Coordinates of C-alpha atoms in Angstrom, one line a residue:
X2 CA -2.4 -8.9 8.6
X3 CA 0.2 -7.8 11.1
X4 CA 1.0 -4.8 9.0
X5 CA -2.7 -3.9 8.7
X6 CA -3.1 -4.4 12.5
X7 CA -0.1 -2.1 13.3
X8 CA -1.3 0.5 10.8
X9 CA -4.8 0.3 12.2
X10 CA -3.3 0.8 15.7
X11 CA -1.4 3.8 14.6
X12 CA -4.6 5.2 12.9
X13 CA -6.5 4.9 16.2
X14 CA -3.7 6.6 18.1
X15 CA -3.7 9.4 15.5
X16 CA -7.4 9.8 15.9
X17 CA -7.2 10.0 19.7
X18 CA -4.2 12.4 19.9
X19 CA -4.7 14.6 16.8
X20 CA -8.4 14.6 16.2
X21 CA -7.7 13.4 12.6
X22 CA -10.2 11.1 10.9
X23 CA -9.5 8.8 8.0
X24 CA -11.1 9.6 4.7
X25 CA -14.8 8.8 4.4
X26 CA -15.5 9.1 8.2
X27 CA -16.5 12.7 8.0
X28 CA -17.3 15.1 5.2
X29 CA -15.7 18.4 4.1
X30 CA -12.1 17.6 5.2
X31 CA -9.0 18.9 3.4
X32 CA -9.3 16.7 0.3
X33 CA -11.1 13.7 1.7
X34 CA -12.0 10.7 -0.3
X35 CA -14.0 7.5 0.6
X36 CA -12.5 4.3 1.8
X37 CA -10.0 3.1 4.4
X38 CA -6.5 4.2 3.4
X39 CA -4.7 2.7 6.4
X40 CA -4.7 -0.9 5.2
X41 CA -2.0 -2.7 3.3
X42 CA -0.6 -1.2 0.2
X43 CA -2.0 -2.9 -2.9
X44 CA 0.5 -5.1 -4.7
X45 CA 2.1 -3.1 -7.4
X46 CA 4.9 -5.5 -8.5
X47 CA 8.5 -4.8 -7.9
X48 CA 9.1 -1.1 -7.6
X49 CA 11.2 0.6 -10.2
X50 CA 14.6 2.0 -9.2
X51 CA 13.4 5.5 -10.2
X52 CA 11.6 6.9 -7.1
X53 CA 8.3 8.7 -7.1
X54 CA 9.0 12.4 -6.3
X55 CA 6.5 14.5 -4.4
X56 CA 7.5 18.1 -3.8
X57 CA 5.2 20.0 -1.5
X58 CA 5.7 23.8 -1.4
X59 CA 3.9 25.8 1.2
X60 CA 3.4 29.5 0.7
X61 CA 4.6 32.1 3.3
X62 CA 4.9 29.6 6.2
X63 CA 7.0 31.2 9.0
X64 CA 10.1 29.5 10.4
X65 CA 8.4 29.1 13.8
X66 CA 5.1 28.0 12.4
X67 CA 5.5 24.2 12.7
X68 CA 5.1 22.2 15.8
X69 CA 8.6 20.9 16.1
X70 CA 9.9 24.6 16.1
X71 CA 7.8 25.3 19.1
X72 CA 4.7 26.8 17.5
X73 CA 1.4 27.0 19.4
X74 CA -0.2 25.9 16.0
X75 CA -0.7 22.2 15.9
X76 CA 0.9 20.4 12.9
X77 CA 0.9 16.7 13.8
X78 CA 1.3 15.5 10.2
X79 CA 4.3 17.7 9.5
X80 CA 5.8 16.9 12.9
X81 CA 5.5 13.1 12.3
X82 CA 6.8 13.2 8.7
X83 CA 9.7 15.3 9.7
X84 CA 10.5 13.2 12.8
X85 CA 10.6 10.0 10.7
X86 CA 12.6 11.6 8.0
X87 CA 15.4 14.2 7.9
X88 CA 14.8 17.8 9.2
X89 CA 16.7 20.4 7.3
X90 CA 17.8 22.9 9.9
X91 CA 20.2 24.9 7.8
X92 CA 18.0 25.2 4.8
X93 CA 17.6 28.4 2.7
X94 CA 15.1 29.7 0.1
X95 CA 14.5 33.1 -1.4
X96 CA 12.5 35.9 0.4
X97 CA 9.6 35.9 -2.1
X98 CA 7.4 33.7 -4.2
X99 CA 8.7 34.0 -7.8
X100 CA 12.4 33.9 -6.9
X101 CA 12.1 30.7 -4.9
X102 CA 10.0 29.0 -7.5
X103 CA 12.3 30.0 -10.3
X104 CA 15.3 28.7 -8.5
X105 CA 13.6 25.4 -7.6
X106 CA 12.6 24.7 -11.2
X107 CA 15.9 25.7 -12.9
X108 CA 18.6 25.1 -10.3
X109 CA 19.9 28.6 -11.0
X110 CA 20.3 31.8 -8.9
X111 CA 18.1 34.8 -9.9
X112 CA 21.0 36.7 -11.3
X113 CA 21.3 33.9 -13.9
X114 CA 17.6 34.0 -15.1
X115 CA 17.0 37.8 -15.0
X116 CA 14.5 37.6 -12.2
X117 CA 16.6 39.4 -9.6
X118 CA 14.0 42.0 -8.7
X119 CA 10.7 41.4 -6.8
X120 CA 8.1 39.0 -8.3
X121 CA 6.4 38.6 -11.6
X122 CA 3.3 40.9 -11.5
X123 CA 0.0 39.8 -13.2
X124 CA 0.1 42.6 -15.7
X125 CA 3.8 42.3 -16.7
X126 CA 4.8 40.7 -20.0
X127 CA 7.3 38.6 -18.2
X128 CA 7.9 34.9 -17.4
X129 CA 10.7 32.4 -16.6
X130 CA 12.9 32.8 -19.7
X131 CA 12.1 30.2 -22.2
X132 CA 15.7 29.2 -22.8
X133 CA 15.9 27.7 -19.3
X134 CA 15.5 24.0 -19.0
X135 CA 13.2 23.0 -16.2
X136 CA 13.1 20.2 -13.7
X137 CA 9.9 18.6 -15.1
X138 CA 11.4 18.7 -18.6
X139 CA 14.5 16.8 -17.4
X140 CA 12.4 14.3 -15.5
X141 CA 10.2 13.7 -18.6
X142 CA 13.4 12.8 -20.5
X143 CA 13.9 9.7 -18.3
X144 CA 10.3 8.5 -18.4
X145 CA 8.6 10.4 -15.6
X146 CA 4.9 11.5 -15.7
X147 CA 4.9 15.1 -14.5
X148 CA 2.0 16.9 -12.8
X149 CA 1.6 20.2 -11.1
X150 CA -1.2 21.2 -8.7
X151 CA -1.3 24.7 -7.2
X152 CA 0.3 28.0 -7.6
X153 CA 2.6 28.7 -10.6
X154 CA 3.7 32.3 -10.3
X155 CA 6.4 32.1 -13.0
X156 CA 4.6 34.2 -15.6
X157 CA 1.9 33.5 -18.3
X158 CA 1.8 36.4 -20.7
X159 CA 2.6 34.0 -23.6
X160 CA 1.2 30.5 -24.0
X161 CA 4.8 29.2 -24.1
X162 CA 5.2 30.4 -20.5
X163 CA 2.4 28.1 -19.2
X164 CA 3.2 25.1 -17.0
X165 CA 2.1 22.6 -19.7
X166 CA 4.7 24.2 -22.0
X167 CA 7.5 24.1 -19.4
X168 CA 7.5 20.3 -18.8
X169 CA 4.3 19.4 -17.0
X170 CA 2.0 16.8 -18.5
X171 CA -0.9 18.4 -16.6
X172 CA -1.6 21.5 -14.6
X173 CA -4.4 22.4 -12.2
X174 CA -4.1 25.6 -10.2
X175 CA -3.5 29.3 -10.3
X176 CA -1.2 31.4 -12.4
X177 CA -0.9 34.4 -10.1
X178 CA 0.7 34.9 -6.7
X179 CA -2.5 35.1 -4.7
X180 CA -6.3 35.2 -4.9
X181 CA -9.5 34.3 -3.1
X182 CA -9.4 30.8 -1.8
X183 CA -13.0 30.1 -2.6
X184 CA -13.9 32.2 -5.7
X185 CA -10.4 32.1 -7.2
X186 CA -10.7 35.8 -8.3
X187 CA -7.9 38.2 -8.1
X188 CA -7.8 42.0 -8.4
X189 CA -4.4 43.4 -9.2
X190 CA -5.7 47.0 -9.0
X191 CA -9.1 48.7 -9.0
X192 CA -11.0 47.5 -12.1
X193 CA -8.3 45.0 -13.1
X194 CA -9.8 41.8 -11.9
X195 CA -10.2 38.3 -13.2
X196 CA -10.7 34.6 -12.6
X197 CA -7.6 32.6 -11.9
X198 CA -8.1 28.8 -11.8
X199 CA -6.8 26.7 -14.7
X200 CA -6.9 23.1 -15.9
X201 CA -4.0 22.7 -18.3
X202 CA -4.3 25.7 -20.7
X203 CA -7.9 26.7 -20.1
X204 CA -9.9 28.4 -17.3
X205 CA -11.4 25.7 -15.1
X206 CA -14.9 27.1 -14.8
X207 CA -16.3 23.6 -14.2
X208 CA -14.3 23.3 -11.0
X209 CA -15.6 26.6 -9.6
X210 CA -17.8 25.1 -6.9
X211 CA -16.7 27.3 -4.1
X212 CA -14.3 24.7 -2.7
X213 CA -11.5 26.0 -0.5
X214 CA -8.3 25.7 -2.6
X215 CA -6.3 23.7 -0.1
X216 CA -9.0 21.0 -0.1
X217 CA -9.6 21.3 -3.9
X218 CA -5.9 20.8 -4.7
X219 CA -5.7 17.8 -2.4
X220 CA -8.6 16.2 -4.1
X221 CA -6.9 16.7 -7.5
X222 CA -3.7 15.1 -6.2
X223 CA -5.7 12.1 -5.0
X224 CA -7.3 11.8 -8.5
X225 CA -3.9 11.9 -10.2
X226 CA -2.5 9.2 -7.9
X227 CA -5.6 7.0 -8.3
X228 CA -5.4 7.1 -12.1
X229 CA -1.6 6.7 -12.5
X230 CA 0.2 3.4 -12.6
X231 CA 2.5 3.3 -9.6
X232 CA 5.0 1.0 -11.5
X233 CA 5.8 4.1 -13.6
X234 CA 7.7 7.0 -11.9
X235 CA 5.7 10.2 -11.2
X236 CA 6.8 13.7 -10.3
X237 CA 4.1 15.6 -8.4
X238 CA 4.7 19.3 -7.7
X239 CA 2.1 20.4 -5.1
X240 CA 2.4 24.2 -4.6
X241 CA -0.3 25.0 -2.1
X242 CA -1.7 28.5 -1.9
X243 CA -1.8 28.3 1.9
X244 CA -0.8 30.1 4.1
X245 CA -0.5 33.2 1.8
X246 CA -2.9 36.0 2.3
X247 CA -5.9 36.6 2.0
X248 CA -6.4 34.9 5.4
X249 CA -9.3 32.5 4.8
X250 CA -10.1 29.1 6.2
X251 CA -13.1 26.8 6.7
X252 CA -14.8 27.5 10.0
X253 CA -14.1 24.2 11.7
X254 CA -10.4 24.7 11.6
X255 CA -10.7 27.7 14.1
X256 CA -11.9 25.2 16.8
X257 CA -8.6 24.9 18.6
X258 CA -7.5 28.6 18.2
X259 CA -10.3 30.6 19.7
X260 CA -7.9 31.7 22.5
X261 CA -5.6 33.5 20.0
X262 CA -6.7 37.2 20.3
X263 CA -4.9 38.4 17.2
X264 CA -7.4 37.8 14.4
X265 CA -4.7 37.5 11.7
X266 CA -2.8 34.9 13.8
X267 CA -6.0 33.0 14.5
X268 CA -6.9 32.9 10.8
X269 CA -3.4 31.9 9.9
X270 CA -3.4 29.1 12.5
X271 CA -6.7 27.7 11.0
X272 CA -5.2 27.9 7.5
X273 CA -2.1 26.0 8.6
X274 CA -4.2 23.4 10.4
X275 CA -6.1 22.7 7.2
X276 CA -2.9 22.5 5.3
X277 CA -1.5 20.0 7.8
X278 CA -4.6 17.8 7.4
X279 CA -4.3 18.1 3.6
X280 CA -0.8 16.8 3.6
X281 CA -1.9 13.9 5.9
X282 CA -4.4 13.0 3.2
X283 CA -1.8 13.2 0.4
X284 CA 0.5 10.8 2.3
X285 CA -2.5 8.4 2.9
X286 CA -3.2 8.4 -0.8
X287 CA 0.5 7.6 -1.5
X288 CA 0.1 4.6 0.7
X289 CA -3.3 3.5 -0.6
X290 CA -2.3 3.6 -4.3
X291 CA 1.0 1.9 -3.9
X292 CA 3.5 4.7 -4.2
X293 CA 4.8 5.2 -0.7
X294 CA 7.5 2.6 -0.4
X295 CA 9.3 4.0 -3.5
X296 CA 8.7 7.7 -2.8
X297 CA 10.6 10.7 -1.7
X298 CA 8.4 13.5 -0.1
X299 CA 10.1 16.9 0.1
X300 CA 8.4 19.7 2.1
X301 CA 9.5 23.3 1.9
X302 CA 8.2 26.8 2.5
X303 CA 8.9 29.2 -0.3
X304 CA 10.0 32.1 2.0
X305 CA 9.7 33.3 5.6
X306 CA 6.4 34.4 7.2
X307 CA 4.8 37.8 7.1
X308 CA 4.0 38.9 10.7
X309 CA 1.4 41.5 9.6
X310 CA -0.4 38.5 8.0
X311 CA -0.1 36.2 11.0
X312 CA 3.2 34.5 10.3
X313 CA 6.0 34.1 12.8
X314 CA 9.7 33.6 12.2
X315 CA 10.8 33.9 15.9
X316 CA 13.5 33.8 17.0
X317 CA 14.9 34.7 13.6
X318 CA 15.2 38.3 12.5
X319 CA 13.1 40.0 9.8
X320 CA 10.3 38.7 7.6
X321 CA 9.2 37.7 4.1
X322 CA 10.7 40.1 1.5
X323 CA 13.9 40.7 3.4
X324 CA 17.4 39.1 3.4
X325 CA 17.5 38.7 7.2
X326 CA 17.3 35.1 8.3
X327 CA 13.5 35.4 8.9
X328 CA 13.0 36.0 5.2
X329 CA 15.1 33.2 3.8
X330 CA 15.6 30.4 6.3
X331 CA 12.8 28.0 5.8
X332 CA 10.9 25.1 7.3
X333 CA 12.0 22.0 5.3
X334 CA 12.3 18.3 5.6
X335 CA 12.6 15.1 3.5
X336 CA 10.5 12.0 4.3
X337 CA 11.2 8.7 2.5
X338 CA 11.6 5.0 3.1
X339 CA 14.6 5.4 0.9
X340 CA 16.5 7.5 3.4
X341 CA 19.5 5.8 5.0
X342 CA 19.5 7.9 8.2
X343 CA 15.9 8.3 9.2
X344 CA 14.9 10.3 12.2
X345 CA 17.9 12.7 11.9
X346 CA 18.6 16.4 11.7
X347 CA 20.7 17.8 8.8
X348 CA 22.6 21.0 9.8
X349 CA 24.6 21.1 6.6
X350 CA 24.0 24.0 4.2
X351 CA 21.2 23.3 1.7
X352 CA 19.6 25.7 -0.7
X353 CA 16.4 25.5 -2.9
X354 CA 18.6 25.4 -6.1
X355 CA 20.0 22.1 -4.9
X356 CA 16.7 20.2 -5.5
X357 CA 17.2 20.5 -9.3
X358 CA 20.5 18.4 -9.6
X359 CA 19.6 16.2 -6.6
X360 CA 16.2 15.1 -8.0
X361 CA 17.5 14.6 -11.5
X362 CA 20.4 12.4 -10.3
X363 CA 17.9 10.4 -8.1
X364 CA 15.7 9.9 -11.2
X365 CA 18.7 8.6 -13.1
X366 CA 18.7 11.6 -15.4
X367 CA 21.5 13.5 -17.1
X368 CA 22.5 17.1 -16.4
X369 CA 23.8 18.7 -19.6
X370 CA 27.3 20.0 -19.3
X371 CA 26.4 23.3 -20.9
X372 CA 23.8 24.0 -18.2
X373 CA 25.5 26.3 -15.7
X374 CA 23.8 25.2 -12.5
X375 CA 24.1 27.0 -9.1
X376 CA 22.7 24.0 -7.2
X377 CA 24.5 20.9 -5.9
X378 CA 23.5 17.2 -5.5
X379 CA 22.9 17.0 -1.8
X380 CA 21.2 13.6 -1.5
X381 CA 24.1 11.9 0.3
X382 CA 24.2 14.9 2.7
X383 CA 20.5 14.4 3.5
X384 CA 20.2 10.7 3.4
X385 CA 23.6 9.6 4.9
X386 CA 24.6 12.6 7.0
X387 CA 27.7 13.5 4.8
X388 CA 29.2 17.0 4.5
X389 CA 27.4 19.3 2.1
X390 CA 29.2 20.1 -1.2
X391 CA 27.8 23.6 -0.8
X392 CA 30.0 26.2 1.0
X393 CA 28.3 29.4 -0.1
X394 CA 24.9 30.9 -1.1
X395 CA 24.3 34.0 -3.2
X396 CA 21.1 35.1 -1.5
X397 CA 20.7 37.8 -4.3
X398 CA 22.0 40.9 -6.0
X399 CA 19.2 43.3 -6.9
X400 CA 20.6 46.3 -8.9
X401 CA 17.2 48.1 -9.2
X402 CA 15.9 47.8 -5.6
X403 CA 15.7 51.1 -3.8
X404 CA 19.3 52.2 -3.2
X405 CA 20.5 52.8 0.3
X406 CA 21.0 56.6 0.6
X407 CA 24.4 56.4 2.3
X408 CA 25.8 53.5 0.3
X409 CA 28.9 54.1 -1.7
X410 CA 32.0 52.5 -3.3
X411 CA 34.1 53.9 -0.4
X412 CA 32.0 52.1 2.2
X413 CA 32.6 48.9 0.1
X414 CA 36.4 49.5 0.1
X415 CA 36.3 50.2 -3.6
X416 CA 35.2 46.6 -4.2
X417 CA 31.4 47.0 -4.1
X418 CA 28.8 49.8 -4.1
X419 CA 27.1 49.3 -0.8
X420 CA 24.0 51.2 -2.0
X421 CA 23.0 48.1 -3.9
X422 CA 20.8 45.5 -2.1
X423 CA 22.7 42.2 -1.9
X424 CA 23.3 39.3 0.5
X425 CA 25.8 36.4 0.5
X426 CA 26.7 33.5 2.7
X427 CA 30.2 32.0 2.7
X428 CA 30.8 29.2 5.2
X429 CA 29.8 30.7 8.6
X430 CA 29.8 34.3 7.4
X431 CA 26.9 36.3 6.1
X432 CA 27.2 39.7 4.5
X433 CA 24.4 42.2 3.7
X434 CA 24.7 45.5 1.8
X435 CA 22.3 48.2 0.8
X436 CA 18.7 48.2 2.2
X437 CA 18.1 44.6 3.6
X438 CA 14.5 45.3 4.6
X439 CA 12.3 45.2 7.7
X440 CA 14.7 44.2 10.5
X441 CA 12.7 43.7 13.7
X442 CA 12.6 40.5 15.8
X443 CA 8.9 39.7 16.3
X444 CA 8.4 37.6 19.4
X445 CA 5.2 35.5 20.1
X446 CA 4.0 38.2 22.5
X447 CA 3.5 40.5 19.5
X448 CA 0.5 38.4 18.6
X449 CA -1.1 38.7 22.0
X450 CA -3.3 41.7 21.1
X451 CA -6.2 42.2 18.7
X452 CA -3.8 43.8 16.2
X453 CA 0.0 43.7 15.6
X454 CA 1.7 45.5 18.5
X455 CA 5.1 46.8 17.6
X456 CA 5.8 47.7 21.2
X457 CA 6.6 44.1 21.8
X458 CA 9.1 44.0 18.8
X459 CA 12.8 44.2 19.5
X460 CA 14.3 47.0 17.4
X461 CA 17.8 48.1 16.8
X462 CA 18.7 51.7 15.8
X463 CA 21.8 51.4 13.6
X464 CA 24.2 54.3 13.4
X465 CA 23.3 56.7 10.6
X466 CA 24.6 55.7 7.2
X467 CA 25.1 52.0 7.8
X468 CA 25.0 49.9 4.6
X469 CA 27.1 46.9 5.5
X470 CA 26.4 44.1 8.0
X471 CA 28.5 41.0 8.8
X472 CA 27.3 38.1 11.0
X473 CA 28.7 34.7 12.0
X474 CA 25.4 32.9 11.3
X475 CA 26.6 29.6 12.9
X476 CA 27.4 31.3 16.2
X477 CA 24.7 34.0 15.9
X478 CA 21.8 32.6 13.9
X479 CA 19.5 35.4 15.2
X480 CA 21.8 38.2 13.7
X481 CA 22.2 40.2 16.9
X482 CA 25.9 41.0 16.8
X483 CA 27.2 42.9 13.7
X484 CA 30.9 42.1 13.2
X485 CA 31.6 44.2 10.1
X486 CA 33.7 46.7 12.1
X487 CA 35.6 44.0 13.9
X488 CA 36.4 41.9 10.8
X489 CA 37.1 44.2 7.8
X490 CA 39.2 41.6 6.0
X491 CA 36.2 39.2 6.1
X492 CA 34.0 41.9 4.8
X493 CA 36.4 42.5 1.9
X494 CA 36.6 38.8 1.0
X495 CA 32.8 38.6 0.8
X496 CA 32.5 41.8 -1.2
X497 CA 35.0 40.3 -3.7
X498 CA 32.9 37.2 -3.9
X499 CA 29.8 39.3 -4.5
X500 CA 31.7 41.2 -7.3
X501 CA 32.7 37.8 -8.9
X502 CA 29.0 36.7 -8.9
X503 CA 27.9 40.0 -10.3
X504 CA 30.1 39.5 -13.4
X505 CA 28.1 36.5 -14.3
X506 CA 24.7 38.2 -13.9
X507 CA 22.3 38.7 -16.8
X508 CA 20.2 41.8 -17.3
X509 CA 17.2 42.2 -15.0
X510 CA 13.8 41.4 -16.6
X511 CA 11.2 43.7 -15.0
X512 CA 9.1 45.2 -17.8
X513 CA 6.3 47.8 -17.3
X514 CA 2.7 46.6 -17.2
X515 CA 0.9 45.9 -20.4
X516 CA -2.7 47.2 -20.7
X517 CA -3.5 44.2 -22.9
X518 CA -3.2 42.0 -19.8
X519 CA -6.6 43.2 -18.4
X520 CA -8.8 40.2 -17.9
X521 CA -11.7 42.1 -19.4
X522 CA -10.0 41.7 -22.7
X523 CA -9.7 38.0 -22.2
X524 CA -13.2 36.8 -21.2
X525 CA -12.8 37.8 -17.6
X526 CA -9.8 35.4 -17.1
X527 CA -6.2 36.0 -16.2
X528 CA -4.3 34.3 -19.0
X529 CA -1.9 34.7 -21.9
X530 CA -2.5 37.9 -23.8
X531 CA 0.6 38.2 -26.0
X532 CA -0.4 36.9 -29.4
X533 CA 2.7 35.7 -31.3
X534 CA 0.6 34.8 -34.3
X535 CA -0.5 38.4 -34.8
X536 CA 3.2 39.5 -34.9
X537 CA 3.9 36.8 -37.4
X538 CA 1.0 37.7 -39.6
X539 CA 2.1 41.3 -39.6
X540 CA 5.7 40.4 -40.5
X541 CA 4.4 37.9 -43.1
X542 CA 2.2 40.6 -44.6
X543 CA 5.1 43.0 -44.8
X544 CA 7.4 40.3 -46.2
X545 CA 4.7 39.5 -48.8
X546 CA 4.2 43.1 -49.7
X547 CA 8.0 43.6 -50.2
X548 CA 8.1 40.4 -52.4
X549 CA 5.2 41.8 -54.6
X550 CA 7.1 45.1 -55.0
X551 CA 10.2 43.2 -56.0
X552 CA 8.4 41.1 -58.6
X553 CA 6.7 44.2 -60.0
X554 CA 10.0 46.0 -60.3
X555 CA 11.5 42.9 -62.0
X556 CA 8.6 42.9 -64.6
X557 CA 9.2 46.6 -65.3
X558 CA 12.9 46.0 -65.8
X559 CA 12.1 43.1 -68.2

């Protein structure tokens, strides 16, 4: 009764301060369900030692776009979960969707999966290579039920590439990188359009009720939690579509943001408010159905924000799609009753590849010796405040990205061709070569007008021909002072490290588009188009024909 009273009090305080209502007290919220979720957790017996793992991945959330980083956008749920958990303030991801997701699910850098360049396009016959063991596959080995809700974006041209073939017991969500939040349609180019909402391996036409995807995904998560036995471990990967473009949100979430003149920023704020409420409802469901006390909730953005689409990375430099800090340094935290040092800030180096070994170890799984991982087990770093085993991060080497015109082997001291786009972090030092991408700092004032105003941006005109940058990220996290000319020996050391990494790289997988991918040829749905059976039939026919010829020749000889 005391627990119920305290929780009820907290609920009332939340209602007064945040404007949040418990499920059932209003309709149309971000995944609301009936009933009071703030009472005592139902008895579920003694919890197993294997924790429930809930990984929440936001899409395109900017570094500044959370309340505890000073945003004008209210995120009371994220703020509370982070404050009671461990904030990751030296946490890195990749600058785009597919690369971050591939590294999360394999524990490997892009250069070791062949996905070094860009993202997987809808029309490309490409996916996460099938010889890579995935996180859900490893968790299934030790008894976990594995479920994915949300955005996949790791390829689907063959059935073997689908989430249910890569370790998930169930999948509900989209295969592509973006699409309409209500209709779930996506056009890749004029005339190449299709439906993109799946339940397991089939188009989810029955769920096409015009529900906003953030709310729809949350409702699905609630259903999964309600139907699963909390005595058995579960891995829930919730990859929300928000706050990726197109910028769409239900009308009531605009209520607190009418004063934002910039329409993109205003829409983005409404989308993030809805996402924050959705995560509140997920955590309430974890409590209601008896998971919370033995759970680990991890929250991460997949890359930096896109200022032209309302996102803000201030005071970091650059944006999504770049190797400046604004593209790769992410909002992230861990919330769990199992943490030893709650309410703390982790400033140790953590990378998205680290979740693979960390979560498998927590789940009491085994990591095969022949799997060459790039991630580290960082649980003690996060939970107990110990030093991170990680001292470097290969942000990427992209050999087919547009080459820097003035890059050369000479500029790289004969160690590295600086025309190639690459970025690496070793201890306090960060090195970039080639064309690192959009490099402005975009302060909050840039969003004060009806449209993006670059007059407010801080820009630097580099000397002509520059293709190498060096920063001390610990002392200069905003990348304002290039030290490459002052510390040539450090530059050489990092170039050598880049060269060593490059020797382990596999060939880039970036095939041209396949016309057979057109949804018109697949019932109006984006989905697998590569038919392995047809190839087998053709090869079987040719084998059969050759056998017949051989038998005829034998008869003639006899």
